């Protein structure tokens, strides 16, 4: 398990995404206990993820007790000392090559969110948002929030 404040930050992100997506029935938000088996053969367990309604309907249908086999639309990884290097390199490559449209890396020490957005099957230059800024998602354009809302 990750140390403080990882879980609290994850819970705040789940709440912010959930509030946005539930009202408009845009898709489903998942916490860190959800595993994915991706088309590349990689198995991942992001800290927070979102699957759009369109991706859910395109399937394959989730099976009780099995990892999801749908590529998430948005993935969030919260940095911790043991996983930070992997989150910035290997996982970024895995998410990019499998078609995750938006990838957020949350740095609780710097109080920033770095966002990678898929364009032409590649992540472009990242955008980094600090605690004095607003983040608007491309995957969820209805979602705009103050980055400071997720940090303690």
Tab-separated table of C-alpha atoms in Angstrom:
chain	number	residue	atom	x	y	z
A	1	UNK	CA	0.000	0.000	0.000
A	2	UNK	CA	1.027	3.569	-0.615
A	3	UNK	CA	1.739	5.981	2.214
A	4	UNK	CA	0.107	9.239	3.208
A	5	UNK	CA	-1.476	11.237	1.440
A	6	UNK	CA	-1.852	8.924	-1.561
A	7	UNK	CA	-5.221	7.384	-0.601
A	8	UNK	CA	-6.801	10.684	0.372
A	9	UNK	CA	-5.756	12.324	-2.910
A	10	UNK	CA	-7.080	9.306	-4.832
A	11	UNK	CA	-10.415	9.501	-3.017
A	12	UNK	CA	-10.734	13.205	-3.833
A	13	UNK	CA	-10.061	12.530	-7.531
A	14	UNK	CA	-12.608	9.687	-7.588
A	15	UNK	CA	-15.175	12.039	-6.029
A	16	UNK	CA	-14.476	14.887	-8.487
A	17	UNK	CA	-14.617	12.574	-11.519
A	18	UNK	CA	-17.638	10.715	-10.170
A	19	UNK	CA	-19.620	13.897	-9.528
A	20	UNK	CA	-19.016	14.986	-13.122
A	21	UNK	CA	-19.682	11.665	-14.840
A	22	UNK	CA	-22.609	10.330	-12.808
A	23	UNK	CA	-24.945	13.282	-13.350
A	24	UNK	CA	-24.589	13.189	-17.135
A	25	UNK	CA	-24.160	9.382	-17.391
A	26	UNK	CA	-20.841	9.842	-19.200
A	27	UNK	CA	-19.318	6.563	-18.070
A	28	UNK	CA	-17.855	4.895	-14.999
A	29	UNK	CA	-15.099	5.891	-12.552
A	30	UNK	CA	-12.992	3.217	-10.854
A	31	UNK	CA	-10.642	3.257	-7.880
A	32	UNK	CA	-7.298	1.519	-7.439
A	33	UNK	CA	-8.803	-1.901	-6.823
A	34	UNK	CA	-9.780	-2.265	-10.513
A	35	UNK	CA	-7.450	-4.212	-12.765
A	36	UNK	CA	-7.270	-4.042	-16.546
A	37	UNK	CA	-5.967	-6.560	-19.041
A	38	UNK	CA	-4.977	-4.378	-21.989
A	39	UNK	CA	-4.725	-5.367	-25.682
A	40	UNK	CA	-0.906	-5.315	-25.385
A	41	UNK	CA	-1.127	-8.136	-22.820
A	42	UNK	CA	-0.144	-5.816	-19.964
A	43	UNK	CA	-2.107	-5.941	-16.731
A	44	UNK	CA	-2.376	-2.638	-14.867
A	45	UNK	CA	-4.123	-1.327	-11.775
A	46	UNK	CA	-4.275	2.485	-12.023
A	47	UNK	CA	-4.956	4.591	-8.944
A	48	UNK	CA	-8.054	6.089	-10.610
A	49	UNK	CA	-9.576	5.421	-14.023
A	50	UNK	CA	-12.559	6.408	-16.125
A	51	UNK	CA	-14.190	4.509	-18.994
A	52	UNK	CA	-16.549	6.470	-21.233
A	53	UNK	CA	-20.026	5.127	-21.933
A	54	UNK	CA	-19.057	4.640	-25.592
A	55	UNK	CA	-16.088	2.436	-24.652
A	56	UNK	CA	-18.188	0.477	-22.166
A	57	UNK	CA	-20.875	-0.176	-24.785
A	58	UNK	CA	-18.291	-1.229	-27.384
A	59	UNK	CA	-17.178	-3.923	-24.924
A	60	UNK	CA	-16.205	-6.555	-24.251
A	61	UNK	CA	-18.712	-6.787	-21.422
A	62	UNK	CA	-17.219	-6.867	-17.924
A	63	UNK	CA	-17.247	-10.285	-16.269
A	64	UNK	CA	-17.724	-10.617	-12.515
A	65	UNK	CA	-14.428	-11.308	-10.748
A	66	UNK	CA	-12.296	-10.733	-13.882
A	67	UNK	CA	-10.088	-7.860	-14.947
A	68	UNK	CA	-11.715	-5.394	-17.318
A	69	UNK	CA	-10.650	-5.830	-20.928
A	70	UNK	CA	-11.618	-2.324	-21.979
A	71	UNK	CA	-9.000	0.380	-22.417
A	72	UNK	CA	-9.783	3.241	-20.017
A	73	UNK	CA	-10.434	6.669	-21.498
A	74	UNK	CA	-8.570	8.411	-18.657
A	75	UNK	CA	-6.016	7.060	-16.182
A	76	UNK	CA	-4.605	8.723	-13.059
A	77	UNK	CA	-1.430	7.588	-11.308
A	78	UNK	CA	-0.471	9.196	-8.005
A	79	UNK	CA	3.277	9.212	-7.520
A	80	UNK	CA	4.818	7.388	-4.597
A	81	UNK	CA	8.508	6.752	-4.014
A	82	UNK	CA	8.506	3.065	-5.066
A	83	UNK	CA	6.458	3.616	-8.261
A	84	UNK	CA	7.300	7.149	-9.477
A	85	UNK	CA	9.885	6.134	-12.088
A	86	UNK	CA	7.621	3.411	-13.513
A	87	UNK	CA	4.600	5.764	-13.595
A	88	UNK	CA	6.612	8.326	-15.598
A	89	UNK	CA	8.133	5.857	-18.077
A	90	UNK	CA	6.897	2.275	-18.466
A	91	UNK	CA	3.280	2.918	-17.499
A	92	UNK	CA	3.140	6.029	-19.661
A	93	UNK	CA	4.311	3.923	-22.620
A	94	UNK	CA	1.786	1.172	-21.827
A	95	UNK	CA	-1.105	3.610	-21.596
A	96	UNK	CA	-0.046	5.444	-24.749
A	97	UNK	CA	0.364	2.291	-26.848
A	98	UNK	CA	-3.028	0.941	-25.736
A	99	UNK	CA	-4.940	4.136	-26.549
A	100	UNK	CA	-5.624	5.716	-23.153
A	101	UNK	CA	-6.755	9.157	-24.313
A	102	UNK	CA	-5.663	11.115	-21.243
A	103	UNK	CA	-3.063	10.223	-18.604
A	104	UNK	CA	-2.616	12.230	-15.402
A	105	UNK	CA	0.425	11.959	-13.152
A	106	UNK	CA	-0.269	13.465	-9.730
A	107	UNK	CA	2.720	14.636	-7.700
A	108	UNK	CA	1.660	15.140	-4.081
A	109	UNK	CA	5.051	16.642	-3.117
A	110	UNK	CA	4.994	19.326	-5.817
A	111	UNK	CA	1.191	19.604	-5.691
A	112	UNK	CA	0.931	19.317	-9.459
A	113	UNK	CA	-0.907	17.262	-12.056
A	114	UNK	CA	0.906	16.536	-15.303
A	115	UNK	CA	-1.479	15.683	-18.139
A	116	UNK	CA	-0.643	13.753	-21.297
A	117	UNK	CA	-3.205	13.776	-24.119
A	118	UNK	CA	-3.295	11.297	-26.985
A	119	UNK	CA	-3.058	12.749	-30.484
A	120	UNK	CA	-2.316	10.641	-33.571
A	121	UNK	CA	-1.678	7.618	-31.313
A	122	UNK	CA	1.055	9.469	-29.364
A	123	UNK	CA	1.155	11.549	-26.223
A	124	UNK	CA	2.098	15.103	-27.060
A	125	UNK	CA	3.993	17.458	-24.809
A	126	UNK	CA	2.652	17.340	-21.259
A	127	UNK	CA	0.737	20.119	-19.557
A	128	UNK	CA	1.490	20.658	-15.866
A	129	UNK	CA	-1.101	22.274	-13.625
A	130	UNK	CA	-0.229	23.661	-10.189
A	131	UNK	CA	-2.393	24.279	-7.158
A	132	UNK	CA	-3.292	27.813	-8.232
A	133	UNK	CA	-4.681	26.626	-11.576
A	134	UNK	CA	-7.794	25.052	-13.071
A	135	UNK	CA	-7.605	21.763	-14.954
A	136	UNK	CA	-10.056	21.004	-17.758
A	137	UNK	CA	-10.091	17.491	-19.162
A	138	UNK	CA	-10.197	16.832	-22.904
A	139	UNK	CA	-11.815	13.432	-22.332
A	140	UNK	CA	-14.389	15.046	-20.035
A	141	UNK	CA	-14.757	18.639	-21.261
A	142	UNK	CA	-17.523	19.149	-18.668
A	143	UNK	CA	-14.883	18.642	-15.962
A	144	UNK	CA	-13.066	21.721	-14.712
A	145	UNK	CA	-11.714	21.887	-11.181
A	146	UNK	CA	-9.163	23.740	-9.091
A	147	UNK	CA	-6.076	21.559	-8.735
A	148	UNK	CA	-5.847	22.658	-5.086
A	149	UNK	CA	-9.082	20.723	-4.406
A	150	UNK	CA	-7.248	17.406	-4.472
A	151	UNK	CA	-4.358	18.297	-2.197
A	152	UNK	CA	-4.474	18.380	1.581
